[in-house]
PDB file of C-alpha atoms in Angstrom:
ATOM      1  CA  UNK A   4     -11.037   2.929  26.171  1.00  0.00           C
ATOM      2  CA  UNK A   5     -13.752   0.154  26.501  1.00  0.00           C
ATOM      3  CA  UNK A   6     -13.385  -3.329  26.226  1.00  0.00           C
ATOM      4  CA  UNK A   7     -15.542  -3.047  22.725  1.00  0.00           C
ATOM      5  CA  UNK A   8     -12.975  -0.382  21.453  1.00  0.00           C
ATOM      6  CA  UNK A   9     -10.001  -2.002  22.244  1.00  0.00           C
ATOM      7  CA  UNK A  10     -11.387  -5.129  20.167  1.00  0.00           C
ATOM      8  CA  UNK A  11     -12.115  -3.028  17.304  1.00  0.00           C
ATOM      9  CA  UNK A  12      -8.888  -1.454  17.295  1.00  0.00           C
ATOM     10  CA  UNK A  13      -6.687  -4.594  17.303  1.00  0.00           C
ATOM     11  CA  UNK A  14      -8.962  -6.117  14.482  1.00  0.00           C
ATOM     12  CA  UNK A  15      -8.466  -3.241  12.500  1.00  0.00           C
ATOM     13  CA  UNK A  16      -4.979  -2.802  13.210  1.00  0.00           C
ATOM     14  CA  UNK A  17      -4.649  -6.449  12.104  1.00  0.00           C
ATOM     15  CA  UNK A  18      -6.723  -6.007   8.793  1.00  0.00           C
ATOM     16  CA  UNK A  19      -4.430  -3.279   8.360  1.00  0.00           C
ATOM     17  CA  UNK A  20      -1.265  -4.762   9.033  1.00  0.00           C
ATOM     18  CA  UNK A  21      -1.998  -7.873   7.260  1.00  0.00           C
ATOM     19  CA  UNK A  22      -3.555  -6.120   3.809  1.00  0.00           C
ATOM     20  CA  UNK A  23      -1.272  -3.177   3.801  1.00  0.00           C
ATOM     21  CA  UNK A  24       1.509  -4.463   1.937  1.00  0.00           C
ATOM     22  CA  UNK A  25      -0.059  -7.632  -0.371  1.00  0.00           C
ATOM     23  CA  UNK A  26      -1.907  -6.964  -3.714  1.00  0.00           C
ATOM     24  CA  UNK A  27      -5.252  -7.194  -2.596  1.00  0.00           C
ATOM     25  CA  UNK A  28      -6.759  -3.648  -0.911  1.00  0.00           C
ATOM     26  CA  UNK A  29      -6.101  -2.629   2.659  1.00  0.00           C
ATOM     27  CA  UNK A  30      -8.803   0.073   1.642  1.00  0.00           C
ATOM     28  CA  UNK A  31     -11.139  -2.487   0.869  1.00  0.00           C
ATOM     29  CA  UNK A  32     -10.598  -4.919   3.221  1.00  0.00           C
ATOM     30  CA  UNK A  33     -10.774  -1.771   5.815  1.00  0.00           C
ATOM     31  CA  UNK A  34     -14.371  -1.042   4.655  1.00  0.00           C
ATOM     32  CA  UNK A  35     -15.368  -4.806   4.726  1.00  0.00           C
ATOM     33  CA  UNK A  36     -14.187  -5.223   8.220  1.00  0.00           C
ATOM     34  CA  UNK A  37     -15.622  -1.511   9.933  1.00  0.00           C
ATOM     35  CA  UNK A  38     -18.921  -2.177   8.384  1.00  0.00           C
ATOM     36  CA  UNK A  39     -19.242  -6.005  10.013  1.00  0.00           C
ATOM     37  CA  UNK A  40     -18.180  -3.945  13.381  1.00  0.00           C
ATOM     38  CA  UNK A  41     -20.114  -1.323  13.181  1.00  0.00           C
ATOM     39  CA  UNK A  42     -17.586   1.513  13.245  1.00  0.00           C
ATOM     40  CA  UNK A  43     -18.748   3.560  10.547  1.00  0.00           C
ATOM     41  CA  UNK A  44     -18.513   7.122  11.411  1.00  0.00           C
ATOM     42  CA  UNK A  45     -16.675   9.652  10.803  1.00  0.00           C
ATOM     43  CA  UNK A  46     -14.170   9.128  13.439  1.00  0.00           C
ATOM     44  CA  UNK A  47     -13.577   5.765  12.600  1.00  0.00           C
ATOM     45  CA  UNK A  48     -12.752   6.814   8.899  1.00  0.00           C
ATOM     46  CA  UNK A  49     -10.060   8.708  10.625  1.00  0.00           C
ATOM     47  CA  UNK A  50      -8.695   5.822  12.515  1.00  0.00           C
ATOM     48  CA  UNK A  51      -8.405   3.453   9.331  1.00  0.00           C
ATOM     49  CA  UNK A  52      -6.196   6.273   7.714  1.00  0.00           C
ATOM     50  CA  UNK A  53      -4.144   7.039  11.083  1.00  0.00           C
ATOM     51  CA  UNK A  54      -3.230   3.213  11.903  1.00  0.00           C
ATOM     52  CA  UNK A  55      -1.496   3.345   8.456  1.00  0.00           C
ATOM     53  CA  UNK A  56       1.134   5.082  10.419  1.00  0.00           C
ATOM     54  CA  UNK A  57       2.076   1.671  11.736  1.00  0.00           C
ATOM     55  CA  UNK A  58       2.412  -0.402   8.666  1.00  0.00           C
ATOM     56  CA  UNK A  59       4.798   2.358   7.895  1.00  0.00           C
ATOM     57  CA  UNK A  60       6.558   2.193  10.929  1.00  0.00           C
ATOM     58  CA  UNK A  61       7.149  -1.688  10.127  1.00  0.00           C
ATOM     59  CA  UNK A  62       8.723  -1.074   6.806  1.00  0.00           C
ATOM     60  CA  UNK A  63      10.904   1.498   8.404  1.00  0.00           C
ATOM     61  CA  UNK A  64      11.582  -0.751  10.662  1.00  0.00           C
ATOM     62  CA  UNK A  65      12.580  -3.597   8.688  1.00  0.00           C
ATOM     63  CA  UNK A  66      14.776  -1.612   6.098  1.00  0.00           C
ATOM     64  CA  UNK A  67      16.388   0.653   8.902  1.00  0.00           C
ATOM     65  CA  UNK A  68      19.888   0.220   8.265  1.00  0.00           C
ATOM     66  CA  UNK A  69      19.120   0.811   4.500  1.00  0.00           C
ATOM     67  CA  UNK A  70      17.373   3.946   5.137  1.00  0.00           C
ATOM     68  CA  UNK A  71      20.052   5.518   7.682  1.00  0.00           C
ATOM     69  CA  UNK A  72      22.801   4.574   5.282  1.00  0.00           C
ATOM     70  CA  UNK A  73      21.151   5.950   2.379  1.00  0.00           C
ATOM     71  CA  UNK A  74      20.354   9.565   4.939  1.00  0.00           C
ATOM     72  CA  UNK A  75      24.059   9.527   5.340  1.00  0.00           C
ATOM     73  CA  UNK A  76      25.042   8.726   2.037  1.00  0.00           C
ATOM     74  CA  UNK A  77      23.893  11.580   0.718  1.00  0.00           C
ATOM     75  CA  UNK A  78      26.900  13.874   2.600  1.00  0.00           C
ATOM     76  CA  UNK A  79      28.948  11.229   2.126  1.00  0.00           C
ATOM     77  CA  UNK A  80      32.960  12.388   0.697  1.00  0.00           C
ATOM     78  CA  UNK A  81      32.555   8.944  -1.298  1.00  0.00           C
ATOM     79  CA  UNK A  82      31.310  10.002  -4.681  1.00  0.00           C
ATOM     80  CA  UNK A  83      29.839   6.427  -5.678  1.00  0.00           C
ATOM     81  CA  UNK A  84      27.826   6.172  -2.531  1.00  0.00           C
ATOM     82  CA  UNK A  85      27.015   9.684  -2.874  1.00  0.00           C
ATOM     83  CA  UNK A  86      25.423   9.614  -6.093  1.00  0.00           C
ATOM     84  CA  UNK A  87      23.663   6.224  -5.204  1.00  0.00           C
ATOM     85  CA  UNK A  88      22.067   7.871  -2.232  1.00  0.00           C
ATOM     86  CA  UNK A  89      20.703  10.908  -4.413  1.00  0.00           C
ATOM     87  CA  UNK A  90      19.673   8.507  -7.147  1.00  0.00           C
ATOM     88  CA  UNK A  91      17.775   6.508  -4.663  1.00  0.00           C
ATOM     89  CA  UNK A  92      16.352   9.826  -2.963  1.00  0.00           C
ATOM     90  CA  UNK A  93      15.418  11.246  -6.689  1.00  0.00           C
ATOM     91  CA  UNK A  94      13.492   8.218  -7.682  1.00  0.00           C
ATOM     92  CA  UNK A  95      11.347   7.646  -5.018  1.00  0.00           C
ATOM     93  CA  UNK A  96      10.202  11.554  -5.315  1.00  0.00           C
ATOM     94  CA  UNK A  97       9.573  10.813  -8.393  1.00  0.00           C
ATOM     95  CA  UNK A  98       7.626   7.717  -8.051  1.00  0.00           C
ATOM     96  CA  UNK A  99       5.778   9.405  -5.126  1.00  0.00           C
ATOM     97  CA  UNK A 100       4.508  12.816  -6.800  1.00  0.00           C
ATOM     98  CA  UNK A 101       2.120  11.461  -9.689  1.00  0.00           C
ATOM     99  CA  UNK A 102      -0.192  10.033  -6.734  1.00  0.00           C
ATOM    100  CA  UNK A 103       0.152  13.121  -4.537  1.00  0.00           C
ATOM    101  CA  UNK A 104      -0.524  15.801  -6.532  1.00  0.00           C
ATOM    102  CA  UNK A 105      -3.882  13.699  -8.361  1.00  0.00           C
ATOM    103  CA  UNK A 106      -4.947  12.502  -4.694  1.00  0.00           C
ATOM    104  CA  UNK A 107      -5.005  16.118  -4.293  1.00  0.00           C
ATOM    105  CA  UNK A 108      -6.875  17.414  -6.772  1.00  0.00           C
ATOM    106  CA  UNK A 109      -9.360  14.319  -7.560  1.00  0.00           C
ATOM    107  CA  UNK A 110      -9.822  13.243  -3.602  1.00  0.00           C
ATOM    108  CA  UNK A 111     -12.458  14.324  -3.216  1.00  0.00           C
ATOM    109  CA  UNK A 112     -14.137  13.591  -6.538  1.00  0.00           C
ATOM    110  CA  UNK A 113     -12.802   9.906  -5.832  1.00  0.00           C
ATOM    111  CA  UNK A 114     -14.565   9.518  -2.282  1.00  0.00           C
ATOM    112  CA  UNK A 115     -18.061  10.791  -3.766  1.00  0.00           C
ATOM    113  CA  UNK A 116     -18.311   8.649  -6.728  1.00  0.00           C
ATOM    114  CA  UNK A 117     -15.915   5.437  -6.618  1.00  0.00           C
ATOM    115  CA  UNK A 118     -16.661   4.159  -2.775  1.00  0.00           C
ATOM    116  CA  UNK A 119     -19.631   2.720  -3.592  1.00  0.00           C
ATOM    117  CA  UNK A 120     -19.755  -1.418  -4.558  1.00  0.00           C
ATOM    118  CA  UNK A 121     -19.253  -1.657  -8.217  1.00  0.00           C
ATOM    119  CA  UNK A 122     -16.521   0.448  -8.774  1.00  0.00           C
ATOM    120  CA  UNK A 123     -14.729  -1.484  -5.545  1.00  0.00           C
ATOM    121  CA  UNK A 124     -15.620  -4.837  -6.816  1.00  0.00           C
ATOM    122  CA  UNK A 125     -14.491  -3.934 -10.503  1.00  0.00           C
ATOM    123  CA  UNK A 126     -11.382  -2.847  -9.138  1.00  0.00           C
ATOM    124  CA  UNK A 127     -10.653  -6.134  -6.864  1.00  0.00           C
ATOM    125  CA  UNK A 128     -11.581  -8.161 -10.767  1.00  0.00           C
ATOM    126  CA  UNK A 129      -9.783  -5.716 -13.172  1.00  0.00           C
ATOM    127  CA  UNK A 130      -6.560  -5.865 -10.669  1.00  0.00           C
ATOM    128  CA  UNK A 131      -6.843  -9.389 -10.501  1.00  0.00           C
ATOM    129  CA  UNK A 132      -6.743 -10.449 -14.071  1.00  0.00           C
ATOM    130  CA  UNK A 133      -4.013  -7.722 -14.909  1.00  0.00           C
ATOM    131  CA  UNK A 134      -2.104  -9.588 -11.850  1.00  0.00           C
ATOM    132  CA  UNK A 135      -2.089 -13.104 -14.205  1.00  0.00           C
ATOM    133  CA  UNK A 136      -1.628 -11.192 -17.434  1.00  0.00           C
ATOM    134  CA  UNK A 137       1.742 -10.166 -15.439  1.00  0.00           C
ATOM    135  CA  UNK A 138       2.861 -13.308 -14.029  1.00  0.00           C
ATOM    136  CA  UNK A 139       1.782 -14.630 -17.279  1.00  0.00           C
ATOM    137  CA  UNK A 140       4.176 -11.873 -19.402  1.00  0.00           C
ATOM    138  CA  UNK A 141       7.088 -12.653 -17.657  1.00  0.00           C
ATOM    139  CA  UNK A 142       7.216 -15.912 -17.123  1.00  0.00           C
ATOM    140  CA  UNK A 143       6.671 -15.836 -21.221  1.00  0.00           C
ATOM    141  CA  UNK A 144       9.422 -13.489 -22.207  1.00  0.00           C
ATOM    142  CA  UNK A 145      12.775 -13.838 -21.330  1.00  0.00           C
ATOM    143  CA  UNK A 146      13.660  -9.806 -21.821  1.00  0.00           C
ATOM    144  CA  UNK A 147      10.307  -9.235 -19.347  1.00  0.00           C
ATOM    145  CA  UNK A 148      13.114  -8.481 -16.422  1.00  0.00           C
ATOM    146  CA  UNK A 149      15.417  -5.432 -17.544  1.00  0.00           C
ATOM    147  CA  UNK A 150      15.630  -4.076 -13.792  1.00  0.00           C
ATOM    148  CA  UNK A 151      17.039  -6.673 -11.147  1.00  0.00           C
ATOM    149  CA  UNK A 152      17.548  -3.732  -8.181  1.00  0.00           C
ATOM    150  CA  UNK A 153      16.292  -0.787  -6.497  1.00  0.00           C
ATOM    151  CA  UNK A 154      19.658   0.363  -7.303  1.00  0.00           C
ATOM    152  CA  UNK A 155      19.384  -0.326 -11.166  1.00  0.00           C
ATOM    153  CA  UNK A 156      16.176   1.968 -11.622  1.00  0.00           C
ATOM    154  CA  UNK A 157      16.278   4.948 -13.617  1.00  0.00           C
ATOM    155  CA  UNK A 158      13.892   8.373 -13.119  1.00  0.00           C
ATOM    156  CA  UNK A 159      11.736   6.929 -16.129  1.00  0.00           C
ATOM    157  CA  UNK A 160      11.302   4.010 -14.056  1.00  0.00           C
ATOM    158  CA  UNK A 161      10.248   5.558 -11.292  1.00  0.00           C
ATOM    159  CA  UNK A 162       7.718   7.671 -13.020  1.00  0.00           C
ATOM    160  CA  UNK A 163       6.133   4.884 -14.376  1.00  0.00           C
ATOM    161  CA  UNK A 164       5.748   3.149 -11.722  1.00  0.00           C
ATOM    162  CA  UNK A 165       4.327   6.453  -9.397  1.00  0.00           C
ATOM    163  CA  UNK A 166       2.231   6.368 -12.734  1.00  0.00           C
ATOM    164  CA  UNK A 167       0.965   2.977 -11.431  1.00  0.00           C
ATOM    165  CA  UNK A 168       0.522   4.046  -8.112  1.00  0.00           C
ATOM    166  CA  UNK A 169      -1.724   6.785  -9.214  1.00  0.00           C
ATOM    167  CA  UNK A 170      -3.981   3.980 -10.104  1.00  0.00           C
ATOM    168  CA  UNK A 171      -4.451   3.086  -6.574  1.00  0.00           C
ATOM    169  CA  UNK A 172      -6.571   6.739  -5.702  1.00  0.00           C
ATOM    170  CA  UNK A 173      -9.082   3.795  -7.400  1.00  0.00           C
ATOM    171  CA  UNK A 174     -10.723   2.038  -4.158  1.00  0.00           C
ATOM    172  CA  UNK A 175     -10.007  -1.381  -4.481  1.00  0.00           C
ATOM    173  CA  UNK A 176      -7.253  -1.071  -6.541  1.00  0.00           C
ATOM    174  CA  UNK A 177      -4.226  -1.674  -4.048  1.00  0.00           C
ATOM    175  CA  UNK A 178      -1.463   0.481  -3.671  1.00  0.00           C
ATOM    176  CA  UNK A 179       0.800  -1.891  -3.451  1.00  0.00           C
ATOM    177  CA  UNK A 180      -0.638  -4.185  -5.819  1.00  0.00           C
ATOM    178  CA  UNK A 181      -0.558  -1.485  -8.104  1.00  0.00           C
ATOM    179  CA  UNK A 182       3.194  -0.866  -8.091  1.00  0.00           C
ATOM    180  CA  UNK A 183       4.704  -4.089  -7.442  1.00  0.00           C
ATOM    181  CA  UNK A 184       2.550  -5.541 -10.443  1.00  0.00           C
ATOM    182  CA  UNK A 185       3.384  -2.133 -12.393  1.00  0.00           C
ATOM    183  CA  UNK A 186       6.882  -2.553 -11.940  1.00  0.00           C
ATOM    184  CA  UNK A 187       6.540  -6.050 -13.398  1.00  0.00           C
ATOM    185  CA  UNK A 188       5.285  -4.659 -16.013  1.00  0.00           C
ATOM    186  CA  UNK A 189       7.559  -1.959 -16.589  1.00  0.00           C
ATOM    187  CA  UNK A 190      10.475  -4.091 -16.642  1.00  0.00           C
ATOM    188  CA  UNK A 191      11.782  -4.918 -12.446  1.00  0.00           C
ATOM    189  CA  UNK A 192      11.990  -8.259 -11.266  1.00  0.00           C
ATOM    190  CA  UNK A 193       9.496  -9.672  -8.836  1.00  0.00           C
ATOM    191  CA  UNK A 194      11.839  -8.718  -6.399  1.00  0.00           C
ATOM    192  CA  UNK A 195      12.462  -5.088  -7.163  1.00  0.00           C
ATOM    193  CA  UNK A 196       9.214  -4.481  -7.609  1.00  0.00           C
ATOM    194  CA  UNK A 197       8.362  -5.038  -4.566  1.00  0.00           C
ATOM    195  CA  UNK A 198      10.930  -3.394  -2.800  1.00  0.00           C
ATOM    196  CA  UNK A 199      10.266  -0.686  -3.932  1.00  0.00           C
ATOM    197  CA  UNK A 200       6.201  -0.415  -3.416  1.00  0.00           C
ATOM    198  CA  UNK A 201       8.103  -0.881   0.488  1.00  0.00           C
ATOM    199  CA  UNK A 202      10.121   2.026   0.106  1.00  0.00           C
ATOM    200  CA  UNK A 203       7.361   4.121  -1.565  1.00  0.00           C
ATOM    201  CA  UNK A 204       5.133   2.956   0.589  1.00  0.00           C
ATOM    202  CA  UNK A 205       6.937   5.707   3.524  1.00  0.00           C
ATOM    203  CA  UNK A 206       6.281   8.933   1.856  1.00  0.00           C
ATOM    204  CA  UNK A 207       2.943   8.074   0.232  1.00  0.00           C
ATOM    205  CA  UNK A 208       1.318   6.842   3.445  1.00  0.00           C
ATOM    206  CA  UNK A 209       2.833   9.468   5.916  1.00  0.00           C
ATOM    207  CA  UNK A 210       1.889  11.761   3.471  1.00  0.00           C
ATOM    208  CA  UNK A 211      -2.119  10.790   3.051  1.00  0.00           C
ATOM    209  CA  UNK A 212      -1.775   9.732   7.109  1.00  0.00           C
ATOM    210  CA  UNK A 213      -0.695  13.379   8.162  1.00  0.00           C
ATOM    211  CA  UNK A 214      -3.005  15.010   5.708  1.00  0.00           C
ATOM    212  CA  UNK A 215      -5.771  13.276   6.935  1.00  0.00           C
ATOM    213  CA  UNK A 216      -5.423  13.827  10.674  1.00  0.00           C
ATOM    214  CA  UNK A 217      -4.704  17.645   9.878  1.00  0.00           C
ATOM    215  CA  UNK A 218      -8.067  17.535   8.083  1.00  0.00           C
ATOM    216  CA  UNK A 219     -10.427  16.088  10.472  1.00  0.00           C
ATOM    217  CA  UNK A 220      -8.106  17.279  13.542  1.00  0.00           C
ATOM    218  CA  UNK A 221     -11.313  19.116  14.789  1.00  0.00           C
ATOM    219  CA  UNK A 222     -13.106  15.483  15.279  1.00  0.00           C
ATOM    220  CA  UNK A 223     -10.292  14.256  17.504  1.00  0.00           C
ATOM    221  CA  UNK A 224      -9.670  14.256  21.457  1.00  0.00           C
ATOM    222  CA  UNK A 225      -7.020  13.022  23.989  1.00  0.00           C
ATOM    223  CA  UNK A 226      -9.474  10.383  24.919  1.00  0.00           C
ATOM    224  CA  UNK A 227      -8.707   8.840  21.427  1.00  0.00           C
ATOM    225  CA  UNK A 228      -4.985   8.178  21.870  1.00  0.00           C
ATOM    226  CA  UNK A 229      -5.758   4.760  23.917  1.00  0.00           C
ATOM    227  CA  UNK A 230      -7.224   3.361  20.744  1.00  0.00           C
ATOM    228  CA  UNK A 231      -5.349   4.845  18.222  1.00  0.00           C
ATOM    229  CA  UNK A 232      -2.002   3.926  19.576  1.00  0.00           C
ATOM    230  CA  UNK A 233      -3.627   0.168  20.282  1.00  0.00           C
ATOM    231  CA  UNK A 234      -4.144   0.250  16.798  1.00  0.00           C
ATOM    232  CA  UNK A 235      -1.004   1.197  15.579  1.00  0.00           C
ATOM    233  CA  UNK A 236       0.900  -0.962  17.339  1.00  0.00           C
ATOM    234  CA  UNK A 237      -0.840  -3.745  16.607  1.00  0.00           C
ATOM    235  CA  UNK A 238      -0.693  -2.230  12.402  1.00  0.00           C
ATOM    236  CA  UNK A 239       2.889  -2.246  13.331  1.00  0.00           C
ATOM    237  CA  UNK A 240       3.349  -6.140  14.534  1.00  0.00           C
ATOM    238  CA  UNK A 241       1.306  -7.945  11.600  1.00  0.00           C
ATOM    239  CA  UNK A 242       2.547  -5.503   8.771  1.00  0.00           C
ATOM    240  CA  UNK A 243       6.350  -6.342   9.853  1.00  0.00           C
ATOM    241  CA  UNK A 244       5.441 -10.311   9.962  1.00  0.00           C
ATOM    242  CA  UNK A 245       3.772  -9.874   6.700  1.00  0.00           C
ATOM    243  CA  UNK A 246       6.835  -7.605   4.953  1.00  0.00           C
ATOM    244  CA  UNK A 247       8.941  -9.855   6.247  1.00  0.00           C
ATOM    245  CA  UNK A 248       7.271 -13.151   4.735  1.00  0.00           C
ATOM    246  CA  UNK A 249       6.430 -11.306   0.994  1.00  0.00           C
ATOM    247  CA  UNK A 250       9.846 -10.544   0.328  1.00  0.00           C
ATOM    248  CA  UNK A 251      11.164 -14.314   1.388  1.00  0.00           C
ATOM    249  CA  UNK A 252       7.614 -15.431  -0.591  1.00  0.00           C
ATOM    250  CA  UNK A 253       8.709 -13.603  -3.808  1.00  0.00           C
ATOM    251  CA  UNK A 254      12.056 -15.111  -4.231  1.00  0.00           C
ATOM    252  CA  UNK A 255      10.393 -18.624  -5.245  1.00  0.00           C
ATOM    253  CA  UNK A 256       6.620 -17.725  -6.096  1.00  0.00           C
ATOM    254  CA  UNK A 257       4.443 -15.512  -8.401  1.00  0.00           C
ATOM    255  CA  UNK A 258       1.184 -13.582  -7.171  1.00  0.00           C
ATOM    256  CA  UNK A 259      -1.136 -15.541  -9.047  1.00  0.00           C
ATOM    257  CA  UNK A 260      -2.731 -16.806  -5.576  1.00  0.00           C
ATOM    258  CA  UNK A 261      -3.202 -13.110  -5.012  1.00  0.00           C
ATOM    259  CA  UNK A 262      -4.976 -12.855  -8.225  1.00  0.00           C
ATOM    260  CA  UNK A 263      -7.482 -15.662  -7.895  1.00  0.00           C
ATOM    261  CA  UNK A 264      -7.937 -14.055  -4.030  1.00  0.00           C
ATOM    262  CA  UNK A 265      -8.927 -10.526  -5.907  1.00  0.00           C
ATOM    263  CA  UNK A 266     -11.456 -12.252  -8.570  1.00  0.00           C
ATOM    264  CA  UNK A 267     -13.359 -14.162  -5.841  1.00  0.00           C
ATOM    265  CA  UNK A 268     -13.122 -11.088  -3.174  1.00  0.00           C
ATOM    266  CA  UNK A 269     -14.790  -9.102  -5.901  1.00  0.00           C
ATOM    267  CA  UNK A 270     -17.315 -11.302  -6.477  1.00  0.00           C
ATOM    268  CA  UNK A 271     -18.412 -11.400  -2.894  1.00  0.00           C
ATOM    269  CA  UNK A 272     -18.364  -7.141  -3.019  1.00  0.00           C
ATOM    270  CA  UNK A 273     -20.618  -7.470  -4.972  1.00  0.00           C
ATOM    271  CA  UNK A 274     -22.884 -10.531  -3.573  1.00  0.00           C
ATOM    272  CA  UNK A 275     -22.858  -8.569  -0.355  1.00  0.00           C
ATOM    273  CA  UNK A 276     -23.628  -5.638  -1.648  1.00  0.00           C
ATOM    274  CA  UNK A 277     -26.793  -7.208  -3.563  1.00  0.00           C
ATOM    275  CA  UNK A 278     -28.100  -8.552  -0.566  1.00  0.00           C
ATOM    276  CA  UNK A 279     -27.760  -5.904   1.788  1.00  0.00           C
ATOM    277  CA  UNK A 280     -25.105  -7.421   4.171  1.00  0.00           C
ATOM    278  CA  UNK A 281     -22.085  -5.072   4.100  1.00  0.00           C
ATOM    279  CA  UNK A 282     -22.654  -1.027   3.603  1.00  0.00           C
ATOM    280  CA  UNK A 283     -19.422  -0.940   1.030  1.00  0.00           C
ATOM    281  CA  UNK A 284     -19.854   3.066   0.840  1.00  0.00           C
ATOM    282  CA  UNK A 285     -18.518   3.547   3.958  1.00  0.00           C
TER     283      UNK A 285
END
């Protein structure tokens, strides 16, 4: 691995990190950052979906002892913690397989006609103003919050917000931005809505991660595991820092910043698209 490599893999692995979990496109922001670098091809395509891996790795991380108690939950002899652990399990299959099975059939469909600048940019704008309409609903109504808990959510709203998710096979759109700001919508609290884009976040991205390096497994060699694993682990660091900071962020704040960040990114999509500067089809 080269000195020029090992750059582009930490500033990747930082866009990553950094975008994965916040409203605003890590897909995007991916795209943005490999075109100003240079790494374009179809290699590098690969790398942006295999650092993923770490972001994932960070949420796991984080929300460890939740995740092992829920595993053993579900053979526990205690009937409450038993069911709570299945419930838990149930929902975020359920939240995960509207997004799965579409990715799957529309994938490729996606990749040919919506990575190119306008589509991108409209997403960034269209997820942007549905971000304030949000913030804007619930700060209105005071029966906008039904669900105050991961715990609390039923299989309908799970669906609805995998529903959301689906949304995010949109480049631009923001996976999590998608279902934190669906869930808000739907009913969960700032709070819940967001932990569970985290939690959904672990099947969804291991899923598209290990379909993806199955896929283009022919275009990989030993020689990339330097700058892969570089990558990850540096996905790994800034996505934990960030997870950590949005959930203490959403106990006292909205995502209206976000918003405003989404209109004005969009804009410059498509400024720099107009002039030339950034190749925004990959």
């Amino acid at each position: 691995m080269d000195t020029h490599t090992a750059f582009v893999a930490i500033i990747l692995g930082l866009v990553e990190g950094i975008t994965e979990f916040l409203p605003i496109s890590s897909t995007g922001h991916l795209i943005l950052a490999a075109s100003l670098l240079g790494w374009v091809s179809d290699k590098a395509k690969v790398f942006e979906i295999a650092i993923q891996s770490g972001a994932i790795l960070a949420v796991m991380w984080h929300y460890r002892v939740r995740l092992i108690g829920v595993v053993e939950g579900l053979t526990s002899r205690q009937l409450a913690r038993r069911t709570a652990a299945w419930r838990f399990s149930r929902n975020l299959l359920i939240a995960f397989l509207p997004a799965a099975l579409l990715g799957l059939v529309f994938a490729s469909a996606i990749k040919r006609h919506l990575f190119a600048p306008v589509p991108v940019a409209l997403a960034f704008i269209i997820g942007g103003l549905v971000i304030l309409w949000a913030e804007q609903r619930q700060a209105a109504r005071a029966d906008a919050i039904r669900v105050r808990t991961v715990e609390a959510m039923t299989a309908l709203d799970a669906l609805k917000v995998g529903a959301a998710q689906a949304f995010a096979l949109i480049p631009g759109t923001s996976r999590s931005g998608a279902t934190i700001i669906g869930g808000m919508l739907f009913g969960l609290s700032r709070i819940a809505a967001t932990e569970f884009s985290f939690f959904l976040a672990i099947p969804t991205l291991l899923a598209a991660t290990g379909y993806d390096l199955l896929k283009h497994r022919a275009l990989l060699s030993a020689a990339d595991v330097p700058a892969f694993g570089l990558g990850m682990a540096v996905s790994f660091v800034s996505a934990l820092v960030v997870v950590r900071w949005l959930l203490r962020y959403v106990g006292g704040h909205s995502f209206v910043p976000f918003a405003w960040y989404r209109l004005a990114f969009g804009a410059s999509v498509l400024v720099t698209a107009k002039m030339g500067w950034v190749n925004w089809a990959g």
